[in-house]
Amino acid sequence: MCGIIGITGAQSVASQLLEALSLLEYRGYDSAGIAVVEKESGSIFRLRAAEQGGSLHHLIGSLGKADTSRFEYCAGIGHTRWATHGAPTTVNAHPHFDCGSSIAVVHNGIIENHHQLASDLRARGHVFSSETDTEVIAHLLEEETADGRTMKDAVVSLLTTLRGAFALACIHKDFPETIYAARRTSPLVIGMADSSCLLASDVAALVETTRNLFELGDDQVAEVTPIGFKVYDQLGVEMTPKPIKVGWSIEAARKGGFADYMSKEINEQQVAVAETILGRLNESGDSELEELEIDEASLSKVEKVLLVACGSSYHAALVGRHAIEAWAKIPAEVDIASEMRYRPMRIQENTLVIAISQSGETTDTYHALKQARSQGVLTIAMTNVVGSLMSREADGVLYTRAGPEIGVASTKCHLAQLSLLECLAFHLAGAKSALSGSEKAAIAGDIMNLPKLVEKTLARQDQYHKVAERYSEFRDFYYLGRRSGFPIALEGALKLKELAYVRAEAYPAGEMKHGPISLIEPGSIVVVVAKRSSLWEKIMANVEEMKARGATVIAVIDEDDEESASLVDDVLETPAVTEICSPVIGVIPLQTFAYSIAKARGHDVDRPRNLAKVVTVE
Ligand code: M6R
């Protein structure tokens, strides 16, 4: 959940650390900190801050007052934190020191046995200054190196001592040019530039400096110096590092002239969908998913699909289910990863498990995938991050090609997931020979038309903003939909909750009369997905029920659908599209609606309170 950076050999190492941290801030922004070895004094310079929404800014100000010439070309580490153990305060901000401030450590993940380790260390005289699990690492390294053991060997020994998931980087005052790193489960990437070496929890922090990137493997240790790095396994035996290919440009990770990342990312959705579909199907109805590395013969044996995910990715999974059932004509079920992983899994033979995750790192989804795989069924990871955990765990991988998504609320990655799930459902239908030639051509045409329709929908954003302005003061929202409209309602409600901090409940429209309708009264705002489909009349009957109880109804409708418009109070018009493909279009006005209300209420849409972009804790 946190962001880690390490740089050695650069001239202005401290300011470069802060610059790189600004690209990692989306991973957590409760606090930030850096530590750099000062060669001459033989000590470690440390700066930390925990300022709501402004830790990095604070650090930049403090660094401006420091004499940075003392630590040029030395090794430094930095961290941006999303609090798990210990409150978001400066004392809990990373980097953490050992007793003698000789070693500084940054860490992402959770040390599961930290209570036991800390109590043993305390019994042996160590004094702790934070409430974090991370601090045990600094004290363990202090003990390990006390008898002359090298830092490298001490870090290798951590792989045996520590339980849990971690990516860590540390420096020692006596080795001013070296960074030591290790990882288990949480990712860590190493980059080589001209006369410096870097490491980070995310490639986004490194691509500006170098594209010569390598992946640190699970249970491996790295010793990083300005002229190169070495990688060791759990036994301390040197290994060959694995190079990583990255297609992203650094510009893609910047705001591109928009007020915030979220509006930039909403406006990139046409490209995200177009890139995701590109080359994966054609007009004559053929699909091409060779990259999956699972052949059609294996897919033809699939009798059931189980989709698993969290948050917006879960909503995408619900859409995927409809597409699979409609086109591949096999049963599909959807599960929330945090529930699935703790149920006794009884997955039938010939089930295909699809784990969906923008980050590819969400702990619950990762473990659900891992457990499913251990049952011997075929698994696919669908993620936006090349080389992410899930991409390495599954039998096959499909990447959404949305580019980096920095805003905490998922937008372009969600649309890319919806499009890719439709491609996959279509491919599965092909493998199962479930569609006629003309059906295939028609569906392929619908999917390939999506980027154009997304563009047309985005062109209507001003209208969506105007509607949203009228509702920014309200506090009780209900989102309703049926079939493919229900996941749209769920996603719209999630966006409003996470961005505007407003209560928003989503229900299948037909479910309202089984209880929730008793909440409807004058002042209730009902947002209904009423695009034309086989269930349009039923949803309009549900609208009547809401209006009869005094609700104000806003409807997502097809453009120029005057009949629908006449039955509700406000409309969000979108291009007409077939029902299975409709979520790709229908969700856009609801993203903009939530964005506008959040802005009107004065919230930071890129960094909503209490949330982090990547959820690597349970
Ligand atoms: O990286 P993942 O797709 O696995 O993340 C899952 C959820 O944490 C994520 O979708 C979350 O709900 C977003 N904040 C939604 O906007």
PDB file of N, CA, C and O in Angstrom, residues 34 98 115-116 121 163 174 208 211 262 280 389 466 473 561:
ATOM      1  N   ILE A  34      12.186  10.760   3.832  1.00  0.00           N
ATOM      2  CA  ILE A  34      13.396  10.306   3.132  1.00  0.00           C
ATOM      3  C   ILE A  34      14.542  10.173   4.139  1.00  0.00           C
ATOM      4  O   ILE A  34      14.508  10.787   5.217  1.00  0.00           O
ATOM      5  N   ASP A  98      17.197   2.138  13.617  1.00  0.00           N
ATOM      6  CA  ASP A  98      17.528   1.217  14.713  1.00  0.00           C
ATOM      7  C   ASP A  98      17.867   2.067  15.937  1.00  0.00           C
ATOM      8  O   ASP A  98      17.730   3.302  15.900  1.00  0.00           O
ATOM      9  N   HIS A 115       4.715  -8.479  16.340  1.00  0.00           N
ATOM     10  CA  HIS A 115       4.498  -8.386  17.802  1.00  0.00           C
ATOM     11  C   HIS A 115       5.530  -9.231  18.533  1.00  0.00           C
ATOM     12  O   HIS A 115       6.193  -8.776  19.460  1.00  0.00           O
ATOM     13  N   GLN A 116       5.649 -10.474  18.090  1.00  0.00           N
ATOM     14  CA  GLN A 116       6.599 -11.394  18.722  1.00  0.00           C
ATOM     15  C   GLN A 116       8.033 -10.887  18.577  1.00  0.00           C
ATOM     16  O   GLN A 116       8.812 -10.849  19.534  1.00  0.00           O
ATOM     17  N   LEU A 121      12.862  -8.365  20.813  1.00  0.00           N
ATOM     18  CA  LEU A 121      13.893  -7.327  20.671  1.00  0.00           C
ATOM     19  C   LEU A 121      13.914  -6.415  21.903  1.00  0.00           C
ATOM     20  O   LEU A 121      14.972  -6.050  22.422  1.00  0.00           O
ATOM     21  N   ARG A 163       7.741 -12.859   8.687  1.00  0.00           N
ATOM     22  CA  ARG A 163       6.574 -13.504   8.074  1.00  0.00           C
ATOM     23  C   ARG A 163       5.686 -12.412   7.495  1.00  0.00           C
ATOM     24  O   ARG A 163       5.620 -11.316   8.035  1.00  0.00           O
ATOM     25  N   ASP A 174      27.557   3.294   7.457  1.00  0.00           N
ATOM     26  CA  ASP A 174      28.929   2.925   7.118  1.00  0.00           C
ATOM     27  C   ASP A 174      29.108   2.520   5.653  1.00  0.00           C
ATOM     28  O   ASP A 174      30.223   2.270   5.209  1.00  0.00           O
ATOM     29  N   GLU A 208      11.013   7.973 -15.795  1.00  0.00           N
ATOM     30  CA  GLU A 208      11.541   9.273 -16.208  1.00  0.00           C
ATOM     31  C   GLU A 208      13.074   9.212 -16.271  1.00  0.00           C
ATOM     32  O   GLU A 208      13.700   9.856 -17.096  1.00  0.00           O
ATOM     33  N   ARG A 211      14.848   3.323 -18.485  1.00  0.00           N
ATOM     34  CA  ARG A 211      13.968   2.229 -18.929  1.00  0.00           C
ATOM     35  C   ARG A 211      14.700   0.898 -18.840  1.00  0.00           C
ATOM     36  O   ARG A 211      14.210  -0.129 -19.300  1.00  0.00           O
ATOM     37  N   MET A 262      -8.174  12.657 -12.044  1.00  0.00           N
ATOM     38  CA  MET A 262      -9.434  11.972 -12.325  1.00  0.00           C
ATOM     39  C   MET A 262     -10.061  12.488 -13.624  1.00  0.00           C
ATOM     40  O   MET A 262     -10.505  11.695 -14.459  1.00  0.00           O
ATOM     41  N   ARG A 280      -7.686  -7.410 -30.826  1.00  0.00           N
ATOM     42  CA  ARG A 280      -8.217  -8.585 -30.105  1.00  0.00           C
ATOM     43  C   ARG A 280      -9.458  -9.161 -30.787  1.00  0.00           C
ATOM     44  O   ARG A 280      -9.872 -10.259 -30.491  1.00  0.00           O
ATOM     45  N   LEU A 389       1.742  -8.850  -9.360  1.00  0.00           N
ATOM     46  CA  LEU A 389       1.650 -10.143  -8.662  1.00  0.00           C
ATOM     47  C   LEU A 389       0.718 -11.139  -9.333  1.00  0.00           C
ATOM     48  O   LEU A 389       1.068 -12.291  -9.558  1.00  0.00           O
ATOM     49  N   LYS A 466     -23.810  19.974 -15.497  1.00  0.00           N
ATOM     50  CA  LYS A 466     -24.932  20.891 -15.179  1.00  0.00           C
ATOM     51  C   LYS A 466     -25.978  20.187 -14.324  1.00  0.00           C
ATOM     52  O   LYS A 466     -26.495  20.757 -13.369  1.00  0.00           O
ATOM     53  N   GLU A 473     -26.099  19.478  -3.014  1.00  0.00           N
ATOM     54  CA  GLU A 473     -26.398  19.668  -1.589  1.00  0.00           C
ATOM     55  C   GLU A 473     -27.105  18.460  -0.970  1.00  0.00           C
ATOM     56  O   GLU A 473     -27.266  18.394   0.237  1.00  0.00           O
ATOM     57  N   ASP A 561     -34.373   9.983 -26.336  1.00  0.00           N
ATOM     58  CA  ASP A 561     -35.478   9.129 -25.886  1.00  0.00           C
ATOM     59  C   ASP A 561     -36.455  10.010 -25.102  1.00  0.00           C
ATOM     60  O   ASP A 561     -36.404  10.105 -23.873  1.00  0.00           O
TER      61      ASP A 561
END
